[in-house]
mmCIF file of C-alpha atoms in Angstrom:
data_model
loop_
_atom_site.group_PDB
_atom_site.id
_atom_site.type_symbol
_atom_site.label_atom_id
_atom_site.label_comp_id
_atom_site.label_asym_id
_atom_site.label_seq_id
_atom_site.Cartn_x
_atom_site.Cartn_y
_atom_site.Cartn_z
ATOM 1 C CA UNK A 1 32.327 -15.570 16.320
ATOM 2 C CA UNK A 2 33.366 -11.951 15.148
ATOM 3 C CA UNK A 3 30.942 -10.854 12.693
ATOM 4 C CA UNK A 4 30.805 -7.657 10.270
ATOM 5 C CA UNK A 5 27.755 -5.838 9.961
ATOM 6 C CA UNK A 6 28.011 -3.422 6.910
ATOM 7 C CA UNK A 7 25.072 -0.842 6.370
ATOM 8 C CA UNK A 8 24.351 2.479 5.564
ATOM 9 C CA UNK A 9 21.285 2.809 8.174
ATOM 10 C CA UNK A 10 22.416 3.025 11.532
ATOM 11 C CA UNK A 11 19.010 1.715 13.121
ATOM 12 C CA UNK A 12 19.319 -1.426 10.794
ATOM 13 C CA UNK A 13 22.858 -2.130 12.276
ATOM 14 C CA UNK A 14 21.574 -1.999 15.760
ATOM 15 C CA UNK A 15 19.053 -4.083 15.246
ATOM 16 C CA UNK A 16 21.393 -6.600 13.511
ATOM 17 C CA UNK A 17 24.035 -6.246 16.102
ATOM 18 C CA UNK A 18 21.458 -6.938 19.067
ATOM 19 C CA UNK A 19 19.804 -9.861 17.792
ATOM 20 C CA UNK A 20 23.715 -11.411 16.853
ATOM 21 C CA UNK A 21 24.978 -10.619 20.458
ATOM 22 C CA UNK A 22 22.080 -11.675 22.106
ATOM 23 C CA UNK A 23 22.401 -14.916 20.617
ATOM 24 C CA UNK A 24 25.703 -15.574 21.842
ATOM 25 C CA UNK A 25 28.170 -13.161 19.225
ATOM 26 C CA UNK A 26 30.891 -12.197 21.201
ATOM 27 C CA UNK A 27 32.356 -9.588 18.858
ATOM 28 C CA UNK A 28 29.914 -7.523 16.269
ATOM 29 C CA UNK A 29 31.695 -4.645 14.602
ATOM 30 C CA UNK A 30 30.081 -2.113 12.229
ATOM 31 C CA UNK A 31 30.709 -0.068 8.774
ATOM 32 C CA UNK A 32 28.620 2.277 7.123
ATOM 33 C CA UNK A 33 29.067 1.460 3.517
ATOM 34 C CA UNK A 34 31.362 -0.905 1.293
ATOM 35 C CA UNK A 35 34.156 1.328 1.472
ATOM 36 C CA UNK A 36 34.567 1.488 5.117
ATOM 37 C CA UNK A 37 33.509 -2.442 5.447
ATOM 38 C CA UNK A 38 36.366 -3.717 3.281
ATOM 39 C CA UNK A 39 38.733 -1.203 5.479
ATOM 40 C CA UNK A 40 37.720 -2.956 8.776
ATOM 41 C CA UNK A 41 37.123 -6.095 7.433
ATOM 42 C CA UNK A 42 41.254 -5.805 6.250
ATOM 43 C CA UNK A 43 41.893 -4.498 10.067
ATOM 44 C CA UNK A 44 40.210 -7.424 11.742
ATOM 45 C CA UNK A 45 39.394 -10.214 9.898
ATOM 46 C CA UNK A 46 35.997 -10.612 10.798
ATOM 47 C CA UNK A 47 34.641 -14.903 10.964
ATOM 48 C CA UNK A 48 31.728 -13.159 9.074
ATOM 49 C CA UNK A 49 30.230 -10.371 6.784
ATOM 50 C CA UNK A 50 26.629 -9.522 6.586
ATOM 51 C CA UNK A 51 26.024 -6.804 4.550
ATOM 52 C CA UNK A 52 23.616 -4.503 3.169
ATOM 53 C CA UNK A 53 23.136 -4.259 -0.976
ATOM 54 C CA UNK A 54 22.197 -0.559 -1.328
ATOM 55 C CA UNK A 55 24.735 1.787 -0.010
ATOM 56 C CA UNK A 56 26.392 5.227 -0.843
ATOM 57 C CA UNK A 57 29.797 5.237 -1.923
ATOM 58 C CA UNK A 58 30.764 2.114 -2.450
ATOM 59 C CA UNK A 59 27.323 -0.528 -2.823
ATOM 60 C CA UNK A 60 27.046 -4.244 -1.497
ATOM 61 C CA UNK A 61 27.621 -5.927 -4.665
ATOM 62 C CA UNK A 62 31.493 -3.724 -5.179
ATOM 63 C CA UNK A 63 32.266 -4.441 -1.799
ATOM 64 C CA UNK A 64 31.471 -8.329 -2.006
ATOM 65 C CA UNK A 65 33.217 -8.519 -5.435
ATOM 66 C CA UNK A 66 36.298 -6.351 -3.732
ATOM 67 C CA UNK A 67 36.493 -9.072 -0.820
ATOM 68 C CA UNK A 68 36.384 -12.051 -2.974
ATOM 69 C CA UNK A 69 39.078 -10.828 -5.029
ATOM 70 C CA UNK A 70 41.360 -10.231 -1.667
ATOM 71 C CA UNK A 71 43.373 -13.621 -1.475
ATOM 72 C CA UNK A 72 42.847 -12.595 2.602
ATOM 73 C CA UNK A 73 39.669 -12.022 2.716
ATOM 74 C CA UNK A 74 38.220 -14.401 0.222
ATOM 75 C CA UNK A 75 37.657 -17.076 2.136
ATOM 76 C CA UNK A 76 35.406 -15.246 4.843
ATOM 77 C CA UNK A 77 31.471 -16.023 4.105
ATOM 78 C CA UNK A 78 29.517 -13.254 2.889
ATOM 79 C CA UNK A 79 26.118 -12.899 3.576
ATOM 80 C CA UNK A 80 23.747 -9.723 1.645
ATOM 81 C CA UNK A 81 21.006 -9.304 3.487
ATOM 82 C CA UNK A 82 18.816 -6.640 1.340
ATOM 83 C CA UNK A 83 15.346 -5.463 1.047
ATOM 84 C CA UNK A 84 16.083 -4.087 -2.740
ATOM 85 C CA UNK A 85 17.639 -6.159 -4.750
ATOM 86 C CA UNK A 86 15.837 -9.377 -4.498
ATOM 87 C CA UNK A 87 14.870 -10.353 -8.227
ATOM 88 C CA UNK A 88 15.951 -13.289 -10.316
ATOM 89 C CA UNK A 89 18.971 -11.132 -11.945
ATOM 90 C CA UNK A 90 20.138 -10.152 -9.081
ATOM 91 C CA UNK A 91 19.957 -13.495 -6.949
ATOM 92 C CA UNK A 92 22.059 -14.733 -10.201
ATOM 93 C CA UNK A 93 25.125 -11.851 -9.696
ATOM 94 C CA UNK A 94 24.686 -12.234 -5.555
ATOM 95 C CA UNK A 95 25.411 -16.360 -6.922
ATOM 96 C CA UNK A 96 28.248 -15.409 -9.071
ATOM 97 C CA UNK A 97 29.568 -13.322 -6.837
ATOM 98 C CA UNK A 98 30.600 -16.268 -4.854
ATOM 99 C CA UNK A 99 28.592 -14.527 -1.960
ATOM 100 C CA UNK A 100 27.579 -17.607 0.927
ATOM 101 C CA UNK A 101 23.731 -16.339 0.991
ATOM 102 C CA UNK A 102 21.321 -14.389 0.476
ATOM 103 C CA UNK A 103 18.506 -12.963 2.958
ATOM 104 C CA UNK A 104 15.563 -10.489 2.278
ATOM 105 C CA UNK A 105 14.853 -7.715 4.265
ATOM 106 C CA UNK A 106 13.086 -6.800 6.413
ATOM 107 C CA UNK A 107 12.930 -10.292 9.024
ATOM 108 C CA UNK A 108 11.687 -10.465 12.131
ATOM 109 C CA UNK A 109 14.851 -10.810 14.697
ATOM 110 C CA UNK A 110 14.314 -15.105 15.422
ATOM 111 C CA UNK A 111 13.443 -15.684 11.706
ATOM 112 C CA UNK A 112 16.321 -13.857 10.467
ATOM 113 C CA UNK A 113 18.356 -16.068 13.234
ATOM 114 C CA UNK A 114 17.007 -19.242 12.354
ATOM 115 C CA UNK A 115 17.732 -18.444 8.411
ATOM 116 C CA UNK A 116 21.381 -17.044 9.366
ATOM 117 C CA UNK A 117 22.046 -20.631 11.790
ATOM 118 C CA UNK A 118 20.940 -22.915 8.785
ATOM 119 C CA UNK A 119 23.298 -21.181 6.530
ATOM 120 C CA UNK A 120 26.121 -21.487 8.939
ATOM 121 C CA UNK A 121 25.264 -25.226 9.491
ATOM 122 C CA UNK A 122 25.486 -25.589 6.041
ATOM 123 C CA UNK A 123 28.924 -23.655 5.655
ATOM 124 C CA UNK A 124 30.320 -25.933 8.778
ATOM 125 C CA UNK A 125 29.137 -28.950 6.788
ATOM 126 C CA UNK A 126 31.609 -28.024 4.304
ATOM 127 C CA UNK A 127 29.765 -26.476 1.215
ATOM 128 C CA UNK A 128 31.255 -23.755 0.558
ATOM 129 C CA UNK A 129 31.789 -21.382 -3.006
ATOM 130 C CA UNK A 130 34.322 -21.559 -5.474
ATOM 131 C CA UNK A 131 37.030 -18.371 -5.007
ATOM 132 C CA UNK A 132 36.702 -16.159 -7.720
ATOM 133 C CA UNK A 133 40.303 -16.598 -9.766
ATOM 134 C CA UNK A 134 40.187 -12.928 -10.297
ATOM 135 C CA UNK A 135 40.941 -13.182 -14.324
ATOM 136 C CA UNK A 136 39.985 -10.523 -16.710
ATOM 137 C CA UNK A 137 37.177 -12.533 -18.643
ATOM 138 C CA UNK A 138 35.677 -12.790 -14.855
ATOM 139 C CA UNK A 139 36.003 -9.538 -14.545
ATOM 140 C CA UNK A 140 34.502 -8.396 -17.477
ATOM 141 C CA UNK A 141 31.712 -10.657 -16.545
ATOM 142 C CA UNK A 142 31.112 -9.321 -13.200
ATOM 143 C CA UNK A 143 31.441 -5.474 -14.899
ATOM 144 C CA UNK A 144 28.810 -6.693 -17.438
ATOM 145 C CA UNK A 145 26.620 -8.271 -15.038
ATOM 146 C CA UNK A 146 26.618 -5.551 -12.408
ATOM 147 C CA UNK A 147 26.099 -2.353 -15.138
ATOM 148 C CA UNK A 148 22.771 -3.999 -16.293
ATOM 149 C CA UNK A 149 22.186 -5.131 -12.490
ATOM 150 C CA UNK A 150 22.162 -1.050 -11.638
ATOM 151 C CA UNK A 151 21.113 0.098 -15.353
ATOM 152 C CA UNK A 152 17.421 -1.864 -14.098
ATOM 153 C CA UNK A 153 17.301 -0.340 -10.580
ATOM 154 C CA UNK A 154 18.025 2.980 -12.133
ATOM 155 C CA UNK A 155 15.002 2.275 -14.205
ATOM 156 C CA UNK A 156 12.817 1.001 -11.761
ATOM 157 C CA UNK A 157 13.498 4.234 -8.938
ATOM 158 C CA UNK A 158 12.766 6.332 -12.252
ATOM 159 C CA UNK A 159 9.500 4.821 -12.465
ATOM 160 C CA UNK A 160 8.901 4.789 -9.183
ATOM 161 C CA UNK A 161 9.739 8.332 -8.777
ATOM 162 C CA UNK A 162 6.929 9.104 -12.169
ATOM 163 C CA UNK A 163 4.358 7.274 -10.174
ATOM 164 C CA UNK A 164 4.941 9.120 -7.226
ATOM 165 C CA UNK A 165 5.035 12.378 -8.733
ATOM 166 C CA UNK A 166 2.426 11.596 -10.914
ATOM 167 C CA UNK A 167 0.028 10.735 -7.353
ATOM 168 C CA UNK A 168 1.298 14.261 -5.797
ATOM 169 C CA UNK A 169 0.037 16.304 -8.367
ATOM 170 C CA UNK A 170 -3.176 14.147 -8.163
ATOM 171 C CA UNK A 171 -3.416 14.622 -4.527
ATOM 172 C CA UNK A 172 -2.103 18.390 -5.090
ATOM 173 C CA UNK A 173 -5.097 18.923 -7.348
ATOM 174 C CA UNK A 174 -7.529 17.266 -5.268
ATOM 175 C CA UNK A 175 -6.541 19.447 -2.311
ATOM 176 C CA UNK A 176 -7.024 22.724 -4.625
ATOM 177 C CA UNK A 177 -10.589 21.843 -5.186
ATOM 178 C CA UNK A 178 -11.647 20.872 -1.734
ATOM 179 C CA UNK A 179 -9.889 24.407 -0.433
ATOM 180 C CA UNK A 180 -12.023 25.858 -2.938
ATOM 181 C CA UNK A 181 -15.003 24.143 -1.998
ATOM 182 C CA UNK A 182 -13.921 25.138 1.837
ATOM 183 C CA UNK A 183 -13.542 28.400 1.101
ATOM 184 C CA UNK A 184 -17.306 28.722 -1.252
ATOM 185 C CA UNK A 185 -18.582 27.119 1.705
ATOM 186 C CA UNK A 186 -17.248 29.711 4.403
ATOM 187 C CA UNK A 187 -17.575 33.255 1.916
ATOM 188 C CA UNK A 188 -20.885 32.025 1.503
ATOM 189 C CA UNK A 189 -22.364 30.657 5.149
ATOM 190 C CA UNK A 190 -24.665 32.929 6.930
ATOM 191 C CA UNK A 191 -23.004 32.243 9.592
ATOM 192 C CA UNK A 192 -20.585 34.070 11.528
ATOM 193 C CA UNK A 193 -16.958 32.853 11.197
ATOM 194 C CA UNK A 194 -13.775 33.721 12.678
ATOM 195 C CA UNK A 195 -10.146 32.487 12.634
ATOM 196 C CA UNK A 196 -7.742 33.752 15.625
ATOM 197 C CA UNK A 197 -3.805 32.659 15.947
ATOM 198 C CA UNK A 198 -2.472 31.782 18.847
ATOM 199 C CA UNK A 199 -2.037 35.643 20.456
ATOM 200 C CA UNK A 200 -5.943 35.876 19.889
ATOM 201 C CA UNK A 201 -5.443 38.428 16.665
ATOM 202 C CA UNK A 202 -7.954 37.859 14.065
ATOM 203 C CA UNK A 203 -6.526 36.286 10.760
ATOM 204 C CA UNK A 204 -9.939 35.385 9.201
ATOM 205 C CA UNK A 205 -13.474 36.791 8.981
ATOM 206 C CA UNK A 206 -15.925 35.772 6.606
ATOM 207 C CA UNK A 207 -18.548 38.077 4.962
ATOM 208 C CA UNK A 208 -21.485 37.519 7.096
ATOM 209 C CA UNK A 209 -19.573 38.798 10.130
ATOM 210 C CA UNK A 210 -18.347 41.425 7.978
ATOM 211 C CA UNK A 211 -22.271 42.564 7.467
ATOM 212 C CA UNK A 212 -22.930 41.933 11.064
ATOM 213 C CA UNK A 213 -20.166 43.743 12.413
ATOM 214 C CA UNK A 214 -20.246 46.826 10.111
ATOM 215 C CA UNK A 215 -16.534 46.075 10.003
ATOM 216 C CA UNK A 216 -14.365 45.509 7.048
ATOM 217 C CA UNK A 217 -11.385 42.726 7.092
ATOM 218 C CA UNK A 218 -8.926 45.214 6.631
ATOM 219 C CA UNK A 219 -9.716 47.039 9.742
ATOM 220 C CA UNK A 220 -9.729 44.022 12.004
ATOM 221 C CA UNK A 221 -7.479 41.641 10.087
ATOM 222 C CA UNK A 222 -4.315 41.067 12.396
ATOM 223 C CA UNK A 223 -5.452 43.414 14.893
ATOM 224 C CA UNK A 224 -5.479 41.886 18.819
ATOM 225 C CA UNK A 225 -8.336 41.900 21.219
ATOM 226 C CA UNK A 226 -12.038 40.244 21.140
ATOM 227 C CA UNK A 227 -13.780 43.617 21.986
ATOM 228 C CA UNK A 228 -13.944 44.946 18.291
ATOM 229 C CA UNK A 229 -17.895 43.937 18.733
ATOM 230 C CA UNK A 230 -19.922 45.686 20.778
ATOM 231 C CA UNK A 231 -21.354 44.528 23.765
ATOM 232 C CA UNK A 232 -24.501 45.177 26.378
ATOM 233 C CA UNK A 233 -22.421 43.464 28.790
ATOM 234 C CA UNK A 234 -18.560 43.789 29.597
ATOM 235 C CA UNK A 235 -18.612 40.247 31.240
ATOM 236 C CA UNK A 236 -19.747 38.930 27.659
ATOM 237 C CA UNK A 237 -16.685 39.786 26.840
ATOM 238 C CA UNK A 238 -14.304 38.826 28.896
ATOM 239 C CA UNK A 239 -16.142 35.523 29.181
ATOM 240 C CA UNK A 240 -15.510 34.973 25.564
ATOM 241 C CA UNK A 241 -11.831 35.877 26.274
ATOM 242 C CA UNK A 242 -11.707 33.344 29.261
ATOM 243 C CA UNK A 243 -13.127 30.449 26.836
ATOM 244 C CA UNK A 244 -11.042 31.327 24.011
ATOM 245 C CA UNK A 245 -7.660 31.327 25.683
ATOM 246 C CA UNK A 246 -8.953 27.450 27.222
ATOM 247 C CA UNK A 247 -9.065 26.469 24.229
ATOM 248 C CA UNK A 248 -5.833 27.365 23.004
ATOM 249 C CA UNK A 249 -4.540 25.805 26.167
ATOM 250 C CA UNK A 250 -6.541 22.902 26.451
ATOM 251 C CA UNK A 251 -7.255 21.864 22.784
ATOM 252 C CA UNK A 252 -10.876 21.290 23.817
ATOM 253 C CA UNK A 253 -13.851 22.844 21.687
ATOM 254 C CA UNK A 254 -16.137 24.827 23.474
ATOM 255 C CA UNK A 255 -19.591 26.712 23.181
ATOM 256 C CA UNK A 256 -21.197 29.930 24.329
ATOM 257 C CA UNK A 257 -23.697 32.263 23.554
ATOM 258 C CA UNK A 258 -22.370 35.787 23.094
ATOM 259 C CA UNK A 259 -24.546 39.266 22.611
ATOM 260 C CA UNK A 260 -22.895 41.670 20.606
ATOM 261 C CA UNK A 261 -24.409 45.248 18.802
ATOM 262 C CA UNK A 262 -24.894 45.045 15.235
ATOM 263 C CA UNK A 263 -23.608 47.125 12.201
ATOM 264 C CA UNK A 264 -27.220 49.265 13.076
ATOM 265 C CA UNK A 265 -26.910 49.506 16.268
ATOM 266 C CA UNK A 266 -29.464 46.370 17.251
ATOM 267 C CA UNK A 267 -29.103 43.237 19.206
ATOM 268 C CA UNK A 268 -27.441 40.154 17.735
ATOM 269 C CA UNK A 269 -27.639 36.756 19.580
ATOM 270 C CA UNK A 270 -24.632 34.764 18.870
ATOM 271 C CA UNK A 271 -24.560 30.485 19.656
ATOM 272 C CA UNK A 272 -20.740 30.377 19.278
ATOM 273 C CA UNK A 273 -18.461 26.982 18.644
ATOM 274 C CA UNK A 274 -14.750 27.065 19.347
ATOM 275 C CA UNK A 275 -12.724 24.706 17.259
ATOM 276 C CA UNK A 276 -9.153 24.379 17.559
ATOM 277 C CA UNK A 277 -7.051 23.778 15.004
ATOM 278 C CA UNK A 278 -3.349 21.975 15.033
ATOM 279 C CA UNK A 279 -0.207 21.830 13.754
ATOM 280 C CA UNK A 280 1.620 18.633 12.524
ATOM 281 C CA UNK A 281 3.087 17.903 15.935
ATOM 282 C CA UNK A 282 -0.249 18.253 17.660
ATOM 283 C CA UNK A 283 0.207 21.958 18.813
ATOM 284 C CA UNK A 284 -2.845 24.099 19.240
ATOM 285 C CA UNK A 285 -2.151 27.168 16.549
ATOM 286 C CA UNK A 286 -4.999 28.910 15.551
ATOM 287 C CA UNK A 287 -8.794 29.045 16.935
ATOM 288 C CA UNK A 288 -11.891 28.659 14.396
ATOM 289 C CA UNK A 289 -14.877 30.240 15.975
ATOM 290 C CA UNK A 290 -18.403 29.968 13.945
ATOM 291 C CA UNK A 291 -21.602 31.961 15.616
ATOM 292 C CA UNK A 292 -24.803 30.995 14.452
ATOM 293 C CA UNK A 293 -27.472 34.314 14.335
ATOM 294 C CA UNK A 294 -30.270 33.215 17.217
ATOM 295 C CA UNK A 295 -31.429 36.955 16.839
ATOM 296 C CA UNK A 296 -34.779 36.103 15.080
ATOM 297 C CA UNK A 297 -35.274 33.668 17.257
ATOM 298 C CA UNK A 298 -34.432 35.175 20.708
ATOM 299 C CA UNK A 299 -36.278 38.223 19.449
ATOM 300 C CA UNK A 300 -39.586 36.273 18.349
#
């Protein structure tokens, strides 16, 4: 059996072409929308056409109407198989079409087999639809039919595309107020906190390790190098170097306890956590480091 598979999505018509040959279809050619699928259904005559409703150019419902009103192709069953239009109206034009069947998408490869072999049987058996006789009062009909067939799609995308605009701006404004509850939450912690990209240059500081550091964002804002602070020790430092370039490479947060000089000159006892933070594919981008003051404590 040489069957036409019409569809716009090319992983669809794989799909559909794999489950046909692999039960025993021994030709399965392809078109990506109605207009192409009535040129290769002309070239080759296919035993059978399974197409898809929604499609650019030139949809399932022109392109089953255009082959049932082809004195060649007529005769060749023709089988939508659509995940969109599905409701009563449209089940009536798919009928009046003179179209063999019907199937909803999406089916799972031996359900959509079993549905497409009892259809067949029944087509062997003999029952079969009328030909259209291609007169103007059918049509008109068909014209009619399909315009308030699209007219209600239209509509329904429309409000589909409301609702889903209508939920972004939602989400959109619940994002704004839990960045601005983030961002309270950081400008105000006594802690220390730090954001580094991935060449280790400051891109954040919050005000406590502004006060701490005796620094001001501008001067240290986009600037490279972890040895802005002061400390006792030069192996503090490159230690914190060391864990800080592990993170980035392993994506694994880390702690240490750092002891930098003050804005006055004193001792402050840093318990630092390293938090890495990702991109959308998964790609370490930035560091987050937060050091909590153990100077009282140490000290005491």
């Amino acid at each position: 059996m040489k069957v036409l598979i019409v569809d716009d999505n090319a992983n669809d018509r794989k799909l559909l072409r794999l489950n046909l040959e692999r039960h025993g279809c021994e030709a399965v050619i392809e078109a990506c929308d109605g207009l192409e699928g009535f040129a290769v259904a002309s070239a080759h005559r296919p035993d059978l056409i399974i197409s898809d409703a929604l499609m650019p150019r030139l949809d399932g419902f022109k392109f089953l109407w255009m082959v049932k009103m082809d004195k060649d192709l007529r005769s060749i069953p023709f089988i939508l198989y659509s995940s969109v239009y599905t409701d009563k109206k449209d089940l009536e034009l798919v009928s009046n079409l003179c179209a063999e069947a019907f199937i909803s998408k999406p089916k799972e490869p031996e359900v959509f087999w079993s549905e497409l072999t009892t259809i067949l049987e029944r087509l062997a058996a003999g029952e079969k639809k009328p030909p259209s006789s291609g007169s103007i009062d059918e049509e008109m009909e068909y014209l009619r039919k399909y315009s308030g067939v699209v007219a209600s799609k239209i509509e329904e995308k429309v409000r589909e595309l409301e609702e889903i605009l209508a939920l972004h701006k939602q989400t959109e404004a619940a994002l704004r107020i839990r960045e601005q509850g983030y961002r309270t939450l950081v400008e105000n912690s006594p802690d220390l906190i730090v954001r580094y990209d991935s060449e280790l240059r400051r891109i954040y500081v919050n005000p406590a390790w502004e006060k701490a550091s005796g620094l001001s964002k501008e001067e240290v804002i986009n600037v490279a190098g972890i040895d802005i602070l002061k400390t006792p020790n030069l192996s503090d430092n490159l230690d914190y170097a060391a864990k800080l370039r592990n993170v980035l490479a392993t994506g694994t947060v880390q702690t240490t306890e750092l002891t930098w000089v003050n804005a006055l000159g004193g001792p402050l006892y840093l318990e630092c956590v390293i938090v890495p933070e990702y991109d959308r594919h998964g790609n370490v981008i930035s560091l987050l480091v937060v050091g909590h003051d153990m100077t009282e404590r140490k000290l005491g």
